[in-house]
Amino acid sequence: MPAITCSITDQPIDAAAILNSAISPSDGAALLFLGVVRNHNEGREVGHLEYSAFREMAERVLAEIAREAAERWETGDITVVHRIGRLDLGEASVAIAVASPHRDAAYQASRYIIEELKRRAPIWKKEGYLEGESAWLSGHSPAPRELAHE
């Protein structure tokens, strides 16, 4: 059974440490995906992002998603870290490391994890624009029945 490690942090993401945490001698491929803060979105200049999360629920959902990916593609270990707080341009907001005996499984599992994370995890993003305004972007808000499981 592969190790699944998922966390929410307010500290900068150490990409090398996350990648190394997923690799084992049985893997022939290791893939690291980083989501980083870009300077534009939908025609507006972005200066920074702020992430907020329902931490305990987000970590549980990330672990569920990573387990689904590990089972579906028979990967090795998976590590997922999402940052919260204020992030400047170029900083990593999310890191996903997937190790696997074969590269195709690592690519597919990583893609699945980031797409499901954006769809299901209770993590919210606020864009800070260069002209001074800011706006929360749509994200996943847990339904009352999801909160009841906490």
mmCIF file of N, CA and C in Angstrom, residues 25-108:
data_model
loop_
_atom_site.group_PDB
_atom_site.id
_atom_site.type_symbol
_atom_site.label_atom_id
_atom_site.label_comp_id
_atom_site.label_asym_id
_atom_site.label_seq_id
_atom_site.Cartn_x
_atom_site.Cartn_y
_atom_site.Cartn_z
ATOM 1 N N PRO A 25 12.723 2.891 -4.009
ATOM 2 C CA PRO A 25 13.504 2.099 -4.968
ATOM 3 C C PRO A 25 12.662 1.340 -5.996
ATOM 4 N N SER A 26 11.372 1.138 -5.734
ATOM 5 C CA SER A 26 10.540 0.399 -6.691
ATOM 6 C C SER A 26 9.965 1.286 -7.795
ATOM 7 N N ASP A 27 10.230 2.604 -7.732
ATOM 8 C CA ASP A 27 9.659 3.527 -8.714
ATOM 9 C C ASP A 27 10.604 3.760 -9.883
ATOM 10 N N GLY A 28 10.020 3.809 -11.074
ATOM 11 C CA GLY A 28 10.780 4.153 -12.267
ATOM 12 C C GLY A 28 10.469 5.551 -12.751
ATOM 13 N N ALA A 29 9.502 6.193 -12.117
ATOM 14 C CA ALA A 29 9.120 7.554 -12.489
ATOM 15 C C ALA A 29 8.701 8.304 -11.231
ATOM 16 N N ALA A 30 9.031 9.583 -11.218
ATOM 17 C CA ALA A 30 8.560 10.471 -10.145
ATOM 18 C C ALA A 30 8.229 11.797 -10.799
ATOM 19 N N LEU A 31 7.049 12.283 -10.510
ATOM 20 C CA LEU A 31 6.552 13.492 -11.153
ATOM 21 C C LEU A 31 6.207 14.509 -10.085
ATOM 22 N N LEU A 32 6.610 15.763 -10.313
ATOM 23 C CA LEU A 32 6.266 16.848 -9.395
ATOM 24 C C LEU A 32 5.494 17.901 -10.165
ATOM 25 N N PHE A 33 4.282 18.181 -9.725
ATOM 26 C CA PHE A 33 3.490 19.273 -10.275
ATOM 27 C C PHE A 33 3.515 20.403 -9.271
ATOM 28 N N LEU A 34 3.780 21.628 -9.764
ATOM 29 C CA LEU A 34 3.691 22.817 -8.924
ATOM 30 C C LEU A 34 2.688 23.772 -9.534
ATOM 31 N N GLY A 35 1.736 24.219 -8.738
ATOM 32 C CA GLY A 35 0.881 25.321 -9.128
ATOM 33 C C GLY A 35 1.530 26.578 -8.570
ATOM 34 N N VAL A 36 1.738 27.592 -9.413
ATOM 35 C CA VAL A 36 2.418 28.811 -8.969
ATOM 36 C C VAL A 36 1.555 30.039 -9.250
ATOM 37 N N VAL A 37 1.813 31.099 -8.527
ATOM 38 C CA VAL A 37 1.054 32.338 -8.683
ATOM 39 C C VAL A 37 1.508 33.047 -9.959
ATOM 40 N N ARG A 38 0.561 33.301 -10.860
ATOM 41 C CA ARG A 38 0.873 34.006 -12.106
ATOM 42 C C ARG A 38 0.402 35.457 -12.011
ATOM 43 N N ASN A 39 0.883 36.260 -12.968
ATOM 44 C CA ASN A 39 0.637 37.702 -12.889
ATOM 45 C C ASN A 39 -0.614 38.178 -13.618
ATOM 46 N N HIS A 40 -1.451 37.269 -14.041
ATOM 47 C CA HIS A 40 -2.680 37.687 -14.731
ATOM 48 C C HIS A 40 -3.758 36.615 -14.586
ATOM 49 N N ASN A 41 -5.003 37.061 -14.726
ATOM 50 C CA ASN A 41 -6.134 36.134 -14.778
ATOM 51 C C ASN A 41 -7.304 36.863 -15.402
ATOM 52 N N GLU A 42 -7.851 36.282 -16.443
ATOM 53 C CA GLU A 42 -9.027 36.810 -17.126
ATOM 54 C C GLU A 42 -8.886 38.301 -17.446
ATOM 55 N N GLY A 43 -7.741 38.668 -17.997
ATOM 56 C CA GLY A 43 -7.515 40.030 -18.459
ATOM 57 C C GLY A 43 -7.115 41.030 -17.389
ATOM 58 N N ARG A 44 -6.966 40.592 -16.152
ATOM 59 C CA ARG A 44 -6.579 41.507 -15.068
ATOM 60 C C ARG A 44 -5.174 41.166 -14.590
ATOM 61 N N GLU A 45 -4.433 42.205 -14.217
ATOM 62 C CA GLU A 45 -3.089 42.010 -13.694
ATOM 63 C C GLU A 45 -3.175 41.668 -12.213
ATOM 64 N N VAL A 46 -2.579 40.545 -11.854
ATOM 65 C CA VAL A 46 -2.621 40.037 -10.485
ATOM 66 C C VAL A 46 -1.272 40.311 -9.818
ATOM 67 N N GLY A 47 -1.321 40.805 -8.575
ATOM 68 C CA GLY A 47 -0.102 41.078 -7.829
ATOM 69 C C GLY A 47 0.206 40.045 -6.768
ATOM 70 N N HIS A 48 -0.826 39.383 -6.265
ATOM 71 C CA HIS A 48 -0.642 38.343 -5.252
ATOM 72 C C HIS A 48 -1.931 37.534 -5.113
ATOM 73 N N LEU A 49 -1.854 36.418 -4.407
ATOM 74 C CA LEU A 49 -3.028 35.601 -4.088
ATOM 75 C C LEU A 49 -3.069 35.373 -2.584
ATOM 76 N N GLU A 50 -4.268 35.179 -2.085
ATOM 77 C CA GLU A 50 -4.447 34.762 -0.699
ATOM 78 C C GLU A 50 -5.300 33.505 -0.711
ATOM 79 N N TYR A 51 -4.800 32.458 -0.059
ATOM 80 C CA TYR A 51 -5.547 31.199 0.038
ATOM 81 C C TYR A 51 -6.040 31.008 1.458
ATOM 82 N N SER A 52 -7.245 30.484 1.559
ATOM 83 C CA SER A 52 -7.836 30.143 2.842
ATOM 84 C C SER A 52 -8.411 28.737 2.713
ATOM 85 N N ALA A 53 -8.455 28.012 3.812
ATOM 86 C CA ALA A 53 -8.953 26.633 3.749
ATOM 87 C C ALA A 53 -9.629 26.254 5.060
ATOM 88 N N PHE A 54 -10.532 25.331 4.964
ATOM 89 C CA PHE A 54 -11.071 24.610 6.116
ATOM 90 C C PHE A 54 -10.062 23.475 6.298
ATOM 91 N N ARG A 55 -9.007 23.751 7.082
ATOM 92 C CA ARG A 55 -7.796 22.935 7.101
ATOM 93 C C ARG A 55 -8.058 21.447 7.321
ATOM 94 N N GLU A 56 -8.755 21.071 8.381
ATOM 95 C CA GLU A 56 -8.928 19.647 8.686
ATOM 96 C C GLU A 56 -9.695 18.924 7.580
ATOM 97 N N MET A 57 -10.741 19.575 7.092
ATOM 98 C CA MET A 57 -11.529 18.954 6.034
ATOM 99 C C MET A 57 -10.726 18.895 4.731
ATOM 100 N N ALA A 58 -9.980 19.951 4.441
ATOM 101 C CA ALA A 58 -9.177 19.985 3.215
ATOM 102 C C ALA A 58 -8.135 18.873 3.228
ATOM 103 N N GLU A 59 -7.473 18.659 4.357
ATOM 104 C CA GLU A 59 -6.474 17.591 4.437
ATOM 105 C C GLU A 59 -7.125 16.216 4.251
ATOM 106 N N ARG A 60 -8.321 16.052 4.812
ATOM 107 C CA ARG A 60 -9.040 14.783 4.639
ATOM 108 C C ARG A 60 -9.422 14.573 3.178
ATOM 109 N N VAL A 61 -9.926 15.612 2.527
ATOM 110 C CA VAL A 61 -10.330 15.503 1.116
ATOM 111 C C VAL A 61 -9.106 15.251 0.225
ATOM 112 N N LEU A 62 -8.012 15.934 0.491
ATOM 113 C CA LEU A 62 -6.795 15.705 -0.297
ATOM 114 C C LEU A 62 -6.337 14.255 -0.171
ATOM 115 N N ALA A 63 -6.407 13.715 1.038
ATOM 116 C CA ALA A 63 -6.009 12.318 1.242
ATOM 117 C C ALA A 63 -6.944 11.362 0.496
ATOM 118 N N GLU A 64 -8.237 11.650 0.509
ATOM 119 C CA GLU A 64 -9.188 10.809 -0.239
ATOM 120 C C GLU A 64 -8.856 10.823 -1.729
ATOM 121 N N ILE A 65 -8.609 11.995 -2.251
ATOM 122 C CA ILE A 65 -8.293 12.131 -3.682
ATOM 123 C C ILE A 65 -7.006 11.384 -4.013
ATOM 124 N N ALA A 66 -5.988 11.557 -3.194
ATOM 125 C CA ALA A 66 -4.706 10.887 -3.446
ATOM 126 C C ALA A 66 -4.858 9.371 -3.369
ATOM 127 N N ARG A 67 -5.645 8.875 -2.403
ATOM 128 C CA ARG A 67 -5.881 7.422 -2.322
ATOM 129 C C ARG A 67 -6.606 6.913 -3.570
ATOM 130 N N GLU A 68 -7.599 7.681 -4.035
ATOM 131 C CA GLU A 68 -8.311 7.298 -5.261
ATOM 132 C C GLU A 68 -7.332 7.172 -6.426
ATOM 133 N N ALA A 69 -6.444 8.155 -6.548
ATOM 134 C CA ALA A 69 -5.464 8.136 -7.648
ATOM 135 C C ALA A 69 -4.509 6.954 -7.502
ATOM 136 N N ALA A 70 -4.056 6.707 -6.294
ATOM 137 C CA ALA A 70 -3.118 5.600 -6.063
ATOM 138 C C ALA A 70 -3.753 4.258 -6.424
ATOM 139 N N GLU A 71 -5.019 4.085 -6.065
ATOM 140 C CA GLU A 71 -5.708 2.832 -6.366
ATOM 141 C C GLU A 71 -5.984 2.703 -7.872
ATOM 142 N N ARG A 72 -6.425 3.803 -8.470
ATOM 143 C CA ARG A 72 -6.828 3.753 -9.883
ATOM 144 C C ARG A 72 -5.653 3.479 -10.814
ATOM 145 N N TRP A 73 -4.476 4.103 -10.515
ATOM 146 C CA TRP A 73 -3.326 3.960 -11.415
ATOM 147 C C TRP A 73 -2.207 3.108 -10.818
ATOM 148 N N GLU A 74 -2.462 2.530 -9.634
ATOM 149 C CA GLU A 74 -1.479 1.652 -8.977
ATOM 150 C C GLU A 74 -0.119 2.332 -8.869
ATOM 151 N N THR A 75 -0.140 3.527 -8.298
ATOM 152 C CA THR A 75 1.085 4.312 -8.135
ATOM 153 C C THR A 75 1.839 3.859 -6.891
ATOM 154 N N GLY A 76 2.982 4.487 -6.712
ATOM 155 C CA GLY A 76 3.709 4.385 -5.456
ATOM 156 C C GLY A 76 3.206 5.475 -4.525
ATOM 157 N N ASP A 77 4.108 6.018 -3.735
ATOM 158 C CA ASP A 77 3.738 7.035 -2.747
ATOM 159 C C ASP A 77 3.319 8.346 -3.418
ATOM 160 N N ILE A 78 2.428 9.066 -2.719
ATOM 161 C CA ILE A 78 1.929 10.352 -3.196
ATOM 162 C C ILE A 78 2.001 11.353 -2.047
ATOM 163 N N THR A 79 2.493 12.551 -2.361
ATOM 164 C CA THR A 79 2.504 13.648 -1.392
ATOM 165 C C THR A 79 1.821 14.854 -2.021
ATOM 166 N N VAL A 80 0.875 15.454 -1.270
ATOM 167 C CA VAL A 80 0.176 16.647 -1.731
ATOM 168 C C VAL A 80 0.267 17.702 -0.631
ATOM 169 N N VAL A 81 0.723 18.891 -0.991
ATOM 170 C CA VAL A 81 0.812 20.010 -0.043
ATOM 171 C C VAL A 81 0.167 21.232 -0.683
ATOM 172 N N HIS A 82 -0.731 21.877 0.056
ATOM 173 C CA HIS A 82 -1.353 23.119 -0.432
ATOM 174 C C HIS A 82 -1.044 24.230 0.547
ATOM 175 N N ARG A 83 -0.681 25.354 0.020
ATOM 176 C CA ARG A 83 -0.322 26.509 0.835
ATOM 177 C C ARG A 83 -1.544 27.365 1.100
ATOM 178 N N ILE A 84 -1.591 28.002 2.263
ATOM 179 C CA ILE A 84 -2.591 29.018 2.577
ATOM 180 C C ILE A 84 -1.855 30.289 2.981
ATOM 181 N N GLY A 85 -2.609 31.395 3.030
ATOM 182 C CA GLY A 85 -2.019 32.683 3.359
ATOM 183 C C GLY A 85 -1.723 33.477 2.098
ATOM 184 N N ARG A 86 -0.964 34.543 2.259
ATOM 185 C CA ARG A 86 -0.643 35.415 1.127
ATOM 186 C C ARG A 86 0.578 34.871 0.385
ATOM 187 N N LEU A 87 0.444 34.788 -0.942
ATOM 188 C CA LEU A 87 1.526 34.311 -1.801
ATOM 189 C C LEU A 87 1.817 35.361 -2.863
ATOM 190 N N ASP A 88 3.092 35.603 -3.105
ATOM 191 C CA ASP A 88 3.505 36.548 -4.136
ATOM 192 C C ASP A 88 3.701 35.834 -5.468
ATOM 193 N N LEU A 89 3.873 36.610 -6.526
ATOM 194 C CA LEU A 89 4.064 36.047 -7.867
ATOM 195 C C LEU A 89 5.210 35.040 -7.874
ATOM 196 N N GLY A 90 4.989 33.928 -8.533
ATOM 197 C CA GLY A 90 6.012 32.901 -8.673
ATOM 198 C C GLY A 90 6.088 31.910 -7.528
ATOM 199 N N GLU A 91 5.428 32.189 -6.413
ATOM 200 C CA GLU A 91 5.461 31.243 -5.295
ATOM 201 C C GLU A 91 4.550 30.049 -5.581
ATOM 202 N N ALA A 92 4.939 28.893 -5.081
ATOM 203 C CA ALA A 92 4.143 27.675 -5.260
ATOM 204 C C ALA A 92 2.970 27.670 -4.296
ATOM 205 N N SER A 93 1.789 27.426 -4.849
ATOM 206 C CA SER A 93 0.588 27.328 -4.023
ATOM 207 C C SER A 93 0.227 25.875 -3.734
ATOM 208 N N VAL A 94 0.600 24.995 -4.619
ATOM 209 C CA VAL A 94 0.310 23.572 -4.432
ATOM 210 C C VAL A 94 1.432 22.745 -5.051
ATOM 211 N N ALA A 95 1.749 21.640 -4.396
ATOM 212 C CA ALA A 95 2.731 20.695 -4.918
ATOM 213 C C ALA A 95 2.136 19.298 -4.830
ATOM 214 N N ILE A 96 2.290 18.555 -5.917
ATOM 215 C CA ILE A 96 1.806 17.173 -5.969
ATOM 216 C C ILE A 96 2.964 16.319 -6.475
ATOM 217 N N ALA A 97 3.414 15.396 -5.650
ATOM 218 C CA ALA A 97 4.470 14.469 -6.047
ATOM 219 C C ALA A 97 3.868 13.072 -6.128
ATOM 220 N N VAL A 98 4.060 12.442 -7.273
ATOM 221 C CA VAL A 98 3.560 11.083 -7.494
ATOM 222 C C VAL A 98 4.714 10.235 -8.002
ATOM 223 N N ALA A 99 4.962 9.152 -7.332
ATOM 224 C CA ALA A 99 5.964 8.187 -7.784
ATOM 225 C C ALA A 99 5.233 6.942 -8.249
ATOM 226 N N SER A 100 5.837 6.281 -9.221
ATOM 227 C CA SER A 100 5.184 5.112 -9.798
ATOM 228 C C SER A 100 6.218 4.254 -10.519
ATOM 229 N N PRO A 101 5.945 2.966 -10.655
ATOM 230 C CA PRO A 101 6.853 2.143 -11.442
ATOM 231 C C PRO A 101 6.953 2.611 -12.901
ATOM 232 N N HIS A 102 5.882 3.253 -13.435
ATOM 233 C CA HIS A 102 5.860 3.678 -14.836
ATOM 234 C C HIS A 102 5.335 5.105 -14.960
ATOM 235 N N ARG A 103 5.869 5.867 -15.933
ATOM 236 C CA ARG A 103 5.558 7.305 -16.046
ATOM 237 C C ARG A 103 4.099 7.599 -16.383
ATOM 238 N N ASP A 104 3.463 6.789 -17.192
ATOM 239 C CA ASP A 104 2.086 7.092 -17.584
ATOM 240 C C ASP A 104 1.179 7.152 -16.358
ATOM 241 N N ALA A 105 1.354 6.244 -15.432
ATOM 242 C CA ALA A 105 0.541 6.246 -14.214
ATOM 243 C C ALA A 105 0.801 7.506 -13.394
ATOM 244 N N ALA A 106 2.061 7.931 -13.315
ATOM 245 C CA ALA A 106 2.390 9.130 -12.549
ATOM 246 C C ALA A 106 1.741 10.370 -13.171
ATOM 247 N N TYR A 107 1.817 10.488 -14.502
ATOM 248 C CA TYR A 107 1.192 11.636 -15.177
ATOM 249 C C TYR A 107 -0.322 11.652 -14.964
ATOM 250 N N GLN A 108 -0.958 10.531 -15.169
ATOM 251 C CA GLN A 108 -2.418 10.482 -15.046
ATOM 252 C C GLN A 108 -2.878 10.718 -13.608
#
